XYZ file of C-alpha atoms in Angstrom:
726
model
C -80.875 10.467 45.212
C -79.263 10.728 48.587
C -80.578 9.975 52.220
C -79.202 12.629 54.530
C -80.235 10.513 57.505
C -78.468 7.473 56.363
C -75.462 9.604 55.726
C -75.666 11.305 59.174
C -76.272 8.004 61.008
C -73.142 6.505 59.030
C -70.992 9.239 60.521
C -72.426 9.043 63.816
C -71.738 5.296 63.936
C -68.054 5.880 62.915
C -67.855 8.459 65.580
C -69.317 6.006 68.240
C -66.852 3.270 67.095
C -63.840 5.840 67.312
C -65.199 6.673 70.968
C -65.434 3.097 71.827
C -61.940 2.482 70.581
C -60.685 5.291 72.649
C -62.552 4.068 75.791
C -60.942 0.648 75.549
C -57.498 1.698 74.426
C -56.335 1.484 78.072
C -57.944 -1.759 78.559
C -55.701 -3.601 75.654
C -53.816 -5.697 78.404
C -57.110 -6.853 80.249
C -58.610 -7.585 76.732
C -55.590 -9.518 75.740
C -55.883 -11.674 78.961
C -59.465 -12.459 78.379
C -58.811 -13.540 74.855
C -55.973 -15.829 75.898
C -58.153 -17.397 78.647
C -60.695 -18.559 76.091
C -57.951 -19.876 73.723
C -56.489 -21.802 76.715
C -59.722 -23.370 77.266
C -60.649 -24.058 73.778
C -57.167 -25.161 72.390
C -54.900 -26.133 75.556
C -52.261 -27.786 73.160
C -51.193 -24.432 72.032
C -49.561 -23.804 75.319
C -47.516 -26.982 75.446
C -44.942 -25.149 73.204
C -43.372 -22.305 75.091
C -42.507 -20.626 72.092
C -45.958 -20.743 70.643
C -47.172 -19.424 74.001
C -44.964 -16.477 74.106
C -45.612 -15.414 70.636
C -49.313 -15.936 71.160
C -49.288 -13.368 73.954
C -47.603 -10.714 71.732
C -49.787 -11.412 68.853
C -53.009 -11.119 70.703
C -52.174 -7.782 72.155
C -51.089 -6.635 68.625
C -54.483 -7.915 67.160
C -56.349 -5.841 69.818
C -54.366 -2.658 69.136
C -54.689 -3.018 65.335
C -58.511 -3.484 65.514
C -58.812 -0.550 67.847
C -56.662 1.412 65.433
C -59.082 0.486 62.666
C -62.008 1.573 64.518
C -60.525 4.888 65.642
C -59.540 5.722 62.045
C -61.694 8.018 60.257
C -63.889 6.386 57.130
C -61.755 6.303 53.998
C -58.577 5.965 55.741
C -56.119 3.054 54.616
C -56.676 -0.292 56.159
C -54.379 -1.357 58.882
C -51.556 -3.783 58.246
C -51.596 -7.294 59.942
C -49.306 -7.292 63.013
C -45.852 -8.676 62.415
C -46.474 -11.380 65.118
C -49.293 -12.865 63.305
C -46.889 -13.470 60.554
C -44.360 -14.944 62.824
C -46.727 -17.230 64.544
C -47.761 -18.461 61.280
C -44.289 -19.352 60.270
C -43.818 -21.081 63.699
C -46.857 -23.242 63.237
C -45.367 -24.224 59.714
C -42.101 -24.821 61.337
C -43.499 -26.882 64.100
C -45.713 -28.876 61.625
C -49.052 -27.862 63.144
C -51.854 -27.995 60.701
C -53.066 -24.795 59.170
C -56.350 -25.621 60.096
C -55.664 -25.526 63.710
C -53.843 -22.124 63.124
C -57.301 -20.738 61.596
C -59.348 -22.018 64.246
C -57.275 -20.136 66.806
C -57.383 -17.214 64.601
C -61.227 -17.158 64.425
C -61.682 -17.779 68.120
C -59.344 -14.922 68.964
C -61.288 -12.537 66.807
C -64.692 -13.429 67.631
C -63.802 -13.236 71.432
C -62.564 -9.723 70.575
C -65.644 -8.715 68.718
C -67.746 -9.997 71.614
C -65.590 -8.009 74.105
C -66.223 -4.830 71.950
C -69.783 -5.474 71.685
C -70.390 -5.877 75.344
C -68.568 -2.597 75.921
C -71.085 -0.545 73.606
C -73.909 -0.253 75.920
C -71.716 1.394 78.483
C -71.164 4.338 76.366
C -74.847 4.983 75.071
C -78.424 3.815 75.773
C -79.549 4.345 72.237
C -80.377 0.933 71.066
C -80.459 2.035 67.457
C -77.000 3.196 67.694
C -75.797 0.049 69.530
C -77.581 -2.040 66.827
C -75.824 -0.261 64.022
C -72.627 -0.002 65.745
C -72.688 -3.781 66.217
C -73.485 -4.431 62.587
C -70.679 -2.114 61.528
C -68.226 -3.657 64.005
C -69.007 -7.128 62.633
C -68.388 -5.908 59.119
C -64.950 -4.212 59.983
C -64.090 -7.153 62.101
C -64.659 -9.954 59.732
C -63.064 -7.795 56.897
C -60.011 -7.686 59.078
C -60.226 -11.330 59.949
C -60.412 -12.112 56.176
C -57.445 -9.946 55.236
C -55.274 -11.333 57.921
C -56.164 -14.838 57.576
C -55.124 -14.581 53.775
C -52.016 -13.102 54.813
C -51.434 -15.612 57.527
C -52.125 -18.600 55.398
C -49.774 -17.181 52.606
C -47.075 -16.885 55.373
C -47.812 -20.383 56.543
C -47.584 -21.751 53.066
C -44.498 -19.964 52.047
C -42.668 -21.214 55.263
C -43.999 -24.808 54.416
C -42.618 -24.521 50.928
C -39.214 -23.283 52.125
C -39.152 -26.024 54.536
C -40.219 -28.634 51.749
C -37.518 -27.120 49.422
C -34.911 -27.382 52.319
C -36.044 -30.913 52.929
C -35.635 -31.822 49.179
C -32.402 -30.203 49.055
C -31.351 -32.278 52.020
C -32.599 -35.398 50.522
C -30.786 -34.572 47.357
C -27.482 -33.777 49.156
C -27.876 -37.459 51.083
C -28.317 -39.165 47.955
C -25.174 -37.600 46.360
C -22.734 -37.844 49.494
C -23.714 -40.875 51.301
C -22.300 -44.056 50.001
C -19.511 -42.697 47.859
C -17.276 -45.504 48.940
C -17.636 -49.123 49.613
C -16.451 -48.366 53.249
C -18.949 -49.013 56.125
C -17.246 -46.432 58.518
C -17.124 -43.825 55.924
C -20.604 -44.360 54.873
C -21.778 -43.940 58.384
C -19.662 -40.729 58.762
C -21.075 -39.279 55.489
C -24.563 -39.752 57.129
C -23.723 -37.935 60.301
C -22.016 -35.034 58.210
C -24.904 -34.632 55.777
C -27.596 -34.482 58.577
C -25.678 -32.304 60.932
C -25.438 -29.477 58.235
C -29.283 -28.266 58.266
C -31.433 -30.860 60.245
C -30.090 -32.138 63.442
C -27.655 -30.872 65.905
C -26.301 -34.217 66.943
C -26.331 -37.627 64.839
C -24.805 -40.809 66.287
C -24.661 -44.088 64.247
C -24.504 -47.215 65.924
C -23.904 -50.791 64.397
C -24.298 -54.345 65.642
C -20.817 -55.975 65.822
C -22.283 -58.735 63.460
C -22.854 -56.013 60.818
C -19.019 -55.082 61.068
C -17.918 -58.521 61.073
C -15.951 -58.963 57.748
C -16.341 -62.892 57.895
C -20.090 -62.576 58.349
C -20.049 -65.061 61.134
C -20.671 -62.578 63.849
C -23.202 -63.002 66.420
C -26.172 -60.831 65.899
C -26.346 -59.592 69.515
C -29.045 -57.260 69.805
C -27.869 -55.333 72.744
C -24.190 -54.757 71.848
C -23.515 -52.054 69.424
C -20.428 -50.129 68.377
C -20.322 -46.486 67.901
C -19.163 -46.092 64.185
C -19.801 -42.432 63.570
C -21.015 -39.341 65.310
C -21.021 -35.505 64.631
C -22.236 -32.562 66.462
C -22.631 -28.868 65.781
C -20.570 -28.316 68.701
C -16.760 -28.954 69.106
C -15.753 -32.128 70.898
C -19.340 -33.619 70.599
C -20.198 -32.812 74.234
C -23.729 -34.490 73.965
C -22.256 -37.910 74.060
C -20.182 -39.832 76.547
C -19.148 -42.638 73.926
C -16.522 -42.156 71.523
C -16.208 -43.578 68.048
C -15.177 -47.142 68.092
C -16.672 -47.891 71.730
C -19.273 -50.550 72.180
C -22.309 -50.125 74.465
C -25.514 -51.576 75.234
C -29.058 -49.967 76.175
C -31.391 -51.481 78.815
C -33.845 -53.957 77.580
C -36.681 -51.476 78.739
C -35.278 -48.462 76.766
C -36.595 -46.715 74.093
C -33.932 -47.594 71.481
C -34.207 -51.328 72.342
C -37.770 -51.013 71.618
C -37.127 -49.295 68.299
C -34.600 -51.956 67.283
C -36.990 -54.872 68.290
C -39.946 -53.389 66.509
C -38.351 -51.930 63.788
C -40.376 -48.852 64.055
C -38.804 -45.111 64.074
C -39.857 -43.071 67.035
C -40.059 -39.251 67.529
C -39.427 -38.597 71.367
C -39.976 -35.161 72.889
C -37.927 -34.494 76.100
C -38.875 -32.201 78.782
C -35.784 -30.749 80.666
C -37.157 -32.066 83.878
C -37.470 -35.571 82.576
C -34.408 -36.639 81.049
C -34.440 -40.557 80.325
C -31.667 -42.705 81.418
C -30.861 -43.751 77.818
C -30.292 -40.192 76.814
C -28.276 -39.238 79.970
C -26.897 -42.184 81.869
C -25.747 -40.170 84.674
C -26.825 -37.282 86.563
C -23.900 -35.136 85.594
C -24.386 -35.937 81.980
C -27.997 -35.001 82.147
C -27.213 -31.547 83.492
C -25.117 -31.061 80.530
C -27.781 -31.978 78.234
C -30.399 -29.781 80.111
C -27.798 -26.735 79.976
C -27.607 -27.435 76.281
C -31.418 -27.376 75.938
C -31.834 -30.849 74.530
C -35.674 -31.376 73.546
C -36.321 -33.812 70.814
C -34.689 -36.993 69.416
C -35.537 -39.127 66.448
C -34.721 -42.885 66.786
C -34.446 -44.626 63.390
C -33.190 -48.225 62.923
C -30.978 -49.049 60.046
C -32.932 -51.460 58.098
C -31.808 -53.070 54.658
C -32.702 -56.227 52.787
C -34.771 -57.793 55.733
C -32.086 -57.173 58.306
C -31.466 -54.690 61.117
C -27.988 -53.342 60.952
C -28.041 -50.691 63.769
C -29.657 -47.439 65.052
C -29.355 -43.753 64.083
C -30.177 -40.991 66.725
C -30.926 -37.440 65.358
C -30.995 -34.964 68.393
C -31.803 -31.324 68.480
C -30.788 -28.855 70.980
C -29.488 -25.736 69.466
C -32.211 -25.682 66.883
C -35.205 -24.361 68.727
C -37.880 -26.044 66.615
C -38.371 -29.778 67.846
C -38.559 -32.554 65.416
C -42.121 -33.185 63.774
C -43.731 -36.075 62.002
C -42.358 -34.863 58.665
C -38.809 -34.743 59.939
C -39.296 -38.362 61.213
C -40.415 -39.189 57.536
C -37.329 -37.250 56.282
C -34.995 -39.082 58.648
C -36.232 -42.473 57.609
C -35.869 -41.778 54.117
C -32.216 -40.809 54.568
C -31.465 -43.552 56.915
C -32.974 -46.014 54.490
C -30.583 -44.898 51.942
C -27.678 -45.044 54.116
C -28.599 -48.475 55.381
C -28.439 -49.817 51.727
C -25.083 -48.161 51.201
C -23.969 -49.698 54.528
C -25.216 -53.151 53.685
C -23.698 -52.939 50.230
C -20.211 -51.944 51.997
C -20.596 -54.763 54.505
C -21.509 -57.140 51.653
C -18.478 -55.873 49.413
C -16.296 -56.084 52.469
C -17.201 -59.653 53.157
C -16.846 -60.676 49.667
C -13.636 -58.721 49.337
C -12.130 -60.315 52.236
C -13.259 -63.782 51.324
C -11.700 -63.230 47.827
C -8.291 -62.052 49.326
C -8.104 -64.975 51.533
C -8.896 -67.447 48.827
C -6.534 -65.653 46.499
C -3.669 -65.416 48.838
C -4.264 -68.893 49.896
C -4.019 -70.080 46.400
C -0.897 -67.781 45.562
C 2.774 -69.115 46.604
C 3.115 -68.346 50.484
C 6.801 -68.419 50.157
C 9.625 -68.618 47.556
C 10.894 -71.941 47.057
C 14.550 -72.102 46.972
C 15.612 -72.869 43.278
C 19.045 -73.440 41.940
C 17.989 -72.301 38.438
C 16.434 -68.936 39.504
C 16.177 -66.625 42.536
C 12.767 -64.807 42.735
C 10.789 -62.180 44.586
C 7.282 -61.370 43.991
C 4.435 -58.928 45.154
C 0.632 -59.278 44.780
C -1.404 -56.104 45.338
C -5.034 -56.262 45.161
C -7.066 -53.349 43.503
C -8.607 -50.293 45.293
C -11.858 -50.676 47.256
C -14.319 -49.922 44.335
C -12.589 -52.255 41.723
C -12.591 -55.413 43.637
C -10.263 -58.272 44.128
C -9.329 -59.773 40.664
C -7.898 -62.970 39.338
C -4.187 -62.082 38.917
C -1.649 -64.617 40.056
C 1.951 -65.833 39.684
C 3.889 -69.033 40.381
C 7.441 -70.515 40.235
C 7.303 -74.283 39.794
C 10.288 -76.492 40.067
C 10.763 -78.897 36.913
C 12.888 -81.784 36.386
C 16.524 -81.461 35.320
C 17.061 -78.448 37.650
C 14.648 -76.187 35.554
C 12.068 -73.877 36.627
C 8.855 -72.709 35.218
C 7.674 -68.860 35.667
C 3.990 -68.011 35.372
C 1.886 -64.935 35.615
C -1.701 -64.793 34.584
C -4.841 -62.649 34.642
C -8.469 -63.754 34.916
C -10.935 -61.326 33.248
C -13.499 -60.205 35.992
C -13.463 -59.443 39.803
C -14.790 -60.812 42.874
C -14.945 -64.388 44.273
C -15.760 -65.830 40.730
C -12.242 -64.408 39.519
C -10.526 -65.476 42.442
C -11.937 -69.209 42.340
C -11.213 -69.367 38.588
C -7.738 -68.111 39.096
C -7.283 -70.908 41.579
C -8.551 -73.431 39.253
C -6.184 -72.295 36.447
C -3.368 -72.361 38.737
C -3.998 -75.739 39.638
C -4.164 -76.833 36.083
C -1.018 -75.153 35.141
C 0.785 -77.058 37.896
C -0.808 -80.401 37.034
C 0.280 -79.586 33.313
C 3.722 -78.677 34.458
C 4.101 -81.805 36.253
C 3.962 -83.917 33.196
C 6.674 -81.546 31.506
C 4.540 -80.134 28.660
C 6.054 -77.531 26.378
C 5.013 -74.058 26.875
C 2.751 -73.899 23.925
C 1.253 -77.257 24.519
C 0.493 -76.452 28.102
C -1.215 -73.226 26.809
C -3.257 -75.447 24.446
C -4.250 -77.718 27.237
C -5.151 -74.827 29.541
C -7.100 -73.192 26.543
C -9.152 -76.347 26.781
C -9.835 -76.088 30.328
C -11.058 -72.427 30.160
C -13.302 -73.711 27.271
C -14.747 -76.347 29.523
C -15.273 -74.135 32.484
C -17.263 -71.718 30.144
C -19.622 -74.511 29.152
C -20.210 -75.267 32.902
C -21.026 -71.708 33.879
C -24.285 -70.172 33.585
C -24.833 -67.212 31.210
C -25.302 -64.705 34.017
C -21.939 -65.336 35.601
C -20.302 -63.918 32.313
C -17.873 -65.486 29.908
C -14.607 -66.948 31.354
C -11.480 -65.432 29.939
C -7.827 -65.141 30.818
C -4.483 -64.384 29.789
C -1.482 -66.297 30.782
C 2.324 -66.234 30.277
C 4.374 -69.560 30.651
C 8.309 -69.664 30.641
C 10.778 -72.520 31.158
C 14.159 -71.667 32.029
C 16.925 -74.418 31.771
C 20.058 -73.580 33.976
C 22.160 -76.212 32.139
C 21.837 -74.556 28.829
C 20.905 -71.049 29.941
C 17.903 -71.227 27.340
C 14.603 -69.912 28.111
C 11.592 -71.081 26.260
C 8.064 -69.268 26.726
C 4.649 -68.800 25.145
C 2.029 -66.464 25.638
C -1.850 -66.431 25.622
C -2.792 -62.781 25.140
C -0.336 -61.682 27.821
C 2.657 -59.029 27.447
C 5.940 -60.566 27.222
C 8.530 -60.185 30.052
C 11.339 -57.527 30.303
C 14.693 -58.900 29.986
C 17.550 -57.090 31.886
C 20.878 -58.597 30.774
C 24.141 -57.487 32.703
C 24.884 -55.111 30.106
C 21.312 -53.585 28.874
C 17.609 -53.799 29.089
C 15.635 -55.490 26.435
C 12.554 -53.406 26.062
C 10.671 -56.371 24.306
C 11.462 -59.675 22.858
C 10.463 -59.391 19.170
C 10.725 -63.093 18.742
C 7.902 -63.916 21.179
C 4.851 -64.133 19.526
C 1.471 -63.228 21.597
C -1.044 -65.850 21.193
C -4.791 -65.398 21.741
C -6.301 -65.245 25.404
C -7.434 -68.339 26.899
C -10.962 -69.411 26.115
C -11.310 -68.552 22.359
C -10.247 -71.984 21.315
C -9.064 -73.312 17.936
C -6.038 -70.921 17.535
C -2.342 -71.969 17.938
C 0.241 -70.978 20.433
C 3.870 -70.722 19.669
C 6.927 -71.299 21.973
C 9.928 -69.000 21.544
C 13.408 -69.933 22.676
C 16.359 -67.697 23.415
C 19.726 -67.928 25.340
C 20.219 -65.581 28.279
C 23.454 -64.668 30.201
C 23.897 -65.439 33.559
C 22.432 -63.009 36.187
C 19.956 -61.669 33.867
C 16.771 -60.428 35.163
C 13.244 -61.558 33.895
C 10.350 -59.378 34.951
C 7.048 -60.679 34.603
C 3.921 -58.846 35.468
C 0.187 -58.241 34.969
C -1.140 -55.136 33.010
C -2.203 -53.587 36.310
C 1.443 -52.567 36.881
C 2.058 -50.455 33.834
C -1.458 -49.441 32.834
C -3.650 -46.810 34.569
C -6.369 -44.240 34.171
C -3.869 -41.373 33.840
C -1.191 -43.351 32.167
C -1.064 -45.455 29.075
C 0.993 -48.661 28.732
C 4.027 -46.947 26.860
C 4.592 -44.607 29.697
C 4.136 -47.289 32.165
C 6.765 -49.387 30.305
C 9.084 -46.550 30.005
C 8.922 -45.803 33.869
C 9.472 -49.624 34.440
C 12.701 -49.525 32.215
C 14.022 -46.448 34.014
C 13.622 -48.143 37.175
C 15.367 -51.315 36.037
C 18.266 -49.249 34.416
C 19.801 -48.671 37.964
C 18.186 -51.988 39.464
C 19.926 -52.795 42.901
C 21.270 -56.327 43.506
C 18.335 -57.087 46.033
C 15.241 -58.509 44.066
C 12.959 -57.526 46.971
C 14.203 -53.884 46.772
C 13.774 -54.079 42.966
C 10.034 -54.955 43.606
C 9.786 -52.209 45.936
C 11.026 -49.610 43.799
C 8.925 -50.800 40.882
C 5.636 -50.334 43.075
C 6.769 -47.072 44.343
C 7.460 -45.641 40.863
C 4.427 -47.086 38.953
C 1.869 -47.234 41.804
C 2.220 -44.524 44.239
C -1.374 -44.696 45.426
C -3.840 -47.705 45.546
C -3.885 -49.421 42.227
C -6.949 -49.339 40.195
C -6.509 -52.946 38.928
C -4.820 -56.059 40.637
C -1.171 -56.316 40.323
C 0.911 -59.388 40.057
C 4.883 -58.888 39.991
C 7.487 -61.691 39.731
C 11.065 -60.770 39.304
C 13.465 -63.736 38.535
C 17.347 -63.658 38.355
C 18.573 -66.533 36.346
C 21.395 -68.779 37.520
C 23.704 -71.025 35.362
C 24.400 -74.396 36.554
C 28.432 -74.883 37.017
C 29.489 -77.136 33.990
C 31.329 -79.481 36.507
C 27.897 -80.392 38.012
C 26.627 -81.775 34.600
C 28.055 -85.238 33.258
C 26.810 -86.690 29.934
C 27.480 -89.864 28.166
C 26.314 -90.834 24.813
C 25.409 -94.448 24.558
C 25.027 -96.883 21.543
C 21.714 -99.094 21.135
C 23.429 -102.089 22.519
C 22.322 -103.804 25.947
C 26.048 -104.251 26.811
C 25.921 -100.325 27.108
C 24.413 -100.694 30.308
C 27.301 -101.682 32.236
C 29.308 -98.852 30.839
C 26.651 -96.611 31.965
C 26.847 -97.816 35.545
C 30.544 -97.464 35.591
C 30.487 -93.944 34.318
C 27.707 -93.001 37.087
C 29.856 -94.353 39.805
C 33.022 -92.479 38.691
C 30.970 -89.352 38.385
C 29.418 -89.695 41.807
C 32.988 -90.419 43.290
C 34.070 -87.225 41.643
C 31.194 -85.127 43.168
C 31.767 -86.606 46.654
C 28.439 -88.371 46.862
C 29.445 -92.088 46.324
C 27.014 -93.022 49.111
C 24.379 -92.948 46.190
C 26.388 -95.018 44.135
C 24.399 -98.296 44.461
C 21.069 -96.657 43.991
C 22.156 -94.504 41.039
C 23.776 -97.468 39.503
C 20.485 -99.491 39.756
C 18.386 -96.480 38.241
C 20.862 -95.827 35.465
C 20.677 -99.608 34.439
C 16.866 -99.791 34.451
C 16.701 -96.432 32.567
C 19.419 -97.016 30.081
C 18.119 -100.715 29.290
C 14.449 -99.437 28.625
C 15.880 -96.662 26.275
C 17.961 -99.366 24.351
C 15.096 -101.821 24.359
C 12.114 -99.577 23.466
C 13.592 -96.383 22.247
C 15.493 -95.035 19.316
C 18.907 -93.589 18.755
C 20.383 -91.236 19.622
C 20.524 -92.441 23.382
C 22.309 -90.065 26.161
C 22.714 -90.352 29.759
C 22.917 -87.078 31.771
C 23.771 -86.877 35.399
C 23.019 -83.315 37.251
C 24.046 -82.421 40.822
C 22.275 -79.435 42.325
C 19.839 -79.629 45.289
C 19.174 -83.327 44.211
C 20.894 -85.661 42.142
C 18.970 -86.286 38.800
C 19.625 -89.173 36.238
C 18.211 -88.535 32.846
C 18.171 -90.727 29.838
C 16.770 -89.403 26.574
C 16.103 -91.236 23.339
C 14.421 -90.136 19.917
C 11.398 -92.199 20.718
C 7.996 -90.397 21.735
C 6.423 -93.512 23.428
C 6.371 -93.137 27.276
C 6.963 -95.925 29.782
C 4.438 -96.497 32.548
C 4.349 -98.536 35.585
C 2.676 -101.924 35.528
C 2.249 -104.836 37.998
C 4.443 -107.942 37.038
C 3.046 -111.310 37.544
C 4.840 -113.728 39.554
C 6.691 -115.484 36.757
C 7.201 -112.462 34.561
C 10.921 -112.023 33.553
C 10.377 -108.141 33.225
C 7.950 -105.212 33.975
C 9.676 -104.478 37.422
C 12.298 -101.873 36.329
C 10.063 -98.630 36.525
C 8.635 -100.004 39.859
C 12.260 -100.249 41.231
C 12.926 -96.749 39.975
C 9.877 -95.391 41.748
C 10.758 -97.025 45.014
C 14.445 -95.978 45.285
C 14.047 -92.434 44.296
C 11.954 -89.379 45.397
C 10.511 -88.638 42.102
C 10.601 -89.770 38.268
C 8.988 -88.925 35.315
C 8.948 -88.319 31.443
C 9.032 -85.125 29.527
C 8.668 -84.752 25.874
C 10.503 -82.643 23.527
C 10.495 -81.798 19.793
C 12.735 -84.769 19.188
C 11.928 -87.533 21.609
C 11.609 -87.941 25.270
C 13.624 -87.824 28.604
C 13.140 -90.161 31.533
C 14.259 -88.894 34.557
C 14.500 -89.794 38.330
C 15.629 -87.545 41.425
C 17.355 -88.551 44.568
C 17.949 -86.491 47.531
C 21.491 -85.831 48.557
C 23.021 -86.989 51.772
C 22.998 -84.384 54.522
C 25.835 -82.086 54.499
C 27.315 -83.355 51.090
C 27.374 -82.165 47.709
C 26.800 -78.452 46.355
C 23.331 -76.941 45.923
C 24.154 -74.666 43.104
């Protein structure tokens, strides 16, 4: 059943609304102005952003036109599409971080005002109150249907833009986590922060650090106002926004926003009007004009805070990007800066520890080569790359009695200050054991005990202390070398005729710290001018090269080795370590010398007290032949005391040996293993003063034990300008 009246009235209302739309078509601009005036009164904050204000003008006019088109269309026609400006402004609201509720409120006010204007115009076209009432009801239905459909599309556009921004921020956070802090270098970490954030976040990023954060010694004064520009990056070439250059120091005024940020530790979002450029942004009027021309409009000030300490300040600036920073951007900047601050602090702590460890290690290593008559040496020490850390590699050249020299190279397992300190303790222990002239295997046995005691003294979290060591003794009189190894590779020997790839007779013992396992001493004779190349495994082993390849390269270099030991070291490092080493490297190259037989005199002595007088005459004659007769009196006294002690307390065979090198050495050997010692003789004692006289008359004296007895020795300095030194 149909109602013709209702159908007729419906058709009449549609015709009336079409007539109303045609009547208002010329007044679109006027209606838009009225709507904007109401929006300005209800939501004045919308007009603070010039981009939103301009787009709102366009959107309002498009909405008026779209609704008039909808009223003018005949019934059953397709619904009009939402104006493009409405979607654009929704996306702009999302980029500005304005809540969607404010967007919808403005949307409702806009459409409500438009319906009110349309309703007010209806009585001007007809006096039929029934038509006006029905037209109003139809207008409300059409209008709110339009509002509902438009709101759905606007909210969808808003959410889509927010999701896109969220994805972009998540991507930025992901890039920052992967690309910031790739090295343990403070400046590089700051550069990485600036590089990442100028790709899709800010137009300018500056990173300032306090000088105290850059002080490698860790003793710098934490002066709040003084900062150093460590890194800066701009989307514009030459970074025209900044008057500072990387490396320059500066200070902000006490009442400036950056100082308040550093003092309070709270990040700040600062919007800047072109007419009001703060002095901390533009120190000079000319620079202010540059920034105004660039369109600088917002700045984020974020302190770099890590482990309870403020390290510096990061500034994020926008000028080319039209959207100013919002609160979400501030949170994102804080997260990125927080990660960068931890990386910078890690780099700062590592730099401090590395500098301390290097200083300690270089202090403990030999500072200059001591001239030796037995060997000529050259050495190198290279710390590992930045990430590896300082290790515990060391080398040493120790003068021994009888013109001999000890060559040492070792490697402490681990890195950092602990490894460097352990290296210092072991090097000191080796020197102490060398001072009492222990055989190489005996020395390593005592050193093994030292490492075991160190393990017991250390806590579990410090790790187990372990080390390798090679100890060699060379005697220029006999040209014999004796050495023992505790887990360390044997040296490479280069004779004047060929290179010995290895010494098969050198047994490699266990590393230091295992305990209970023996070490063995190997002995071999070397021709004069042979080379001994001692090194740690960092020289020949690497990530892209195994030990065999490293040894092959080392042998190739030594095949055509020059005469200069320093040049040999340089060539080895250039061939084996073209870049920064992955591990510490200690290298010791020694050219051995043979002592002239004319500078050695020996005399076998019978176990008869009367032999002391013959020994004195022998010593006097030898010194006269050597041209150092000035030492005859002291030498005869020393020889008499040492020979007498050997005859009285030692065992045959007994031998006297005089050696002339940089000093004059008197040695008396016997087959007894008992060692003499100093004691204080009482007033009426007939003996007990011999060693005291020897100690007073000579520079050094001591005892060394061998496989078949002992040697008592004493050294005297040569008179100035007399006697050979080789």
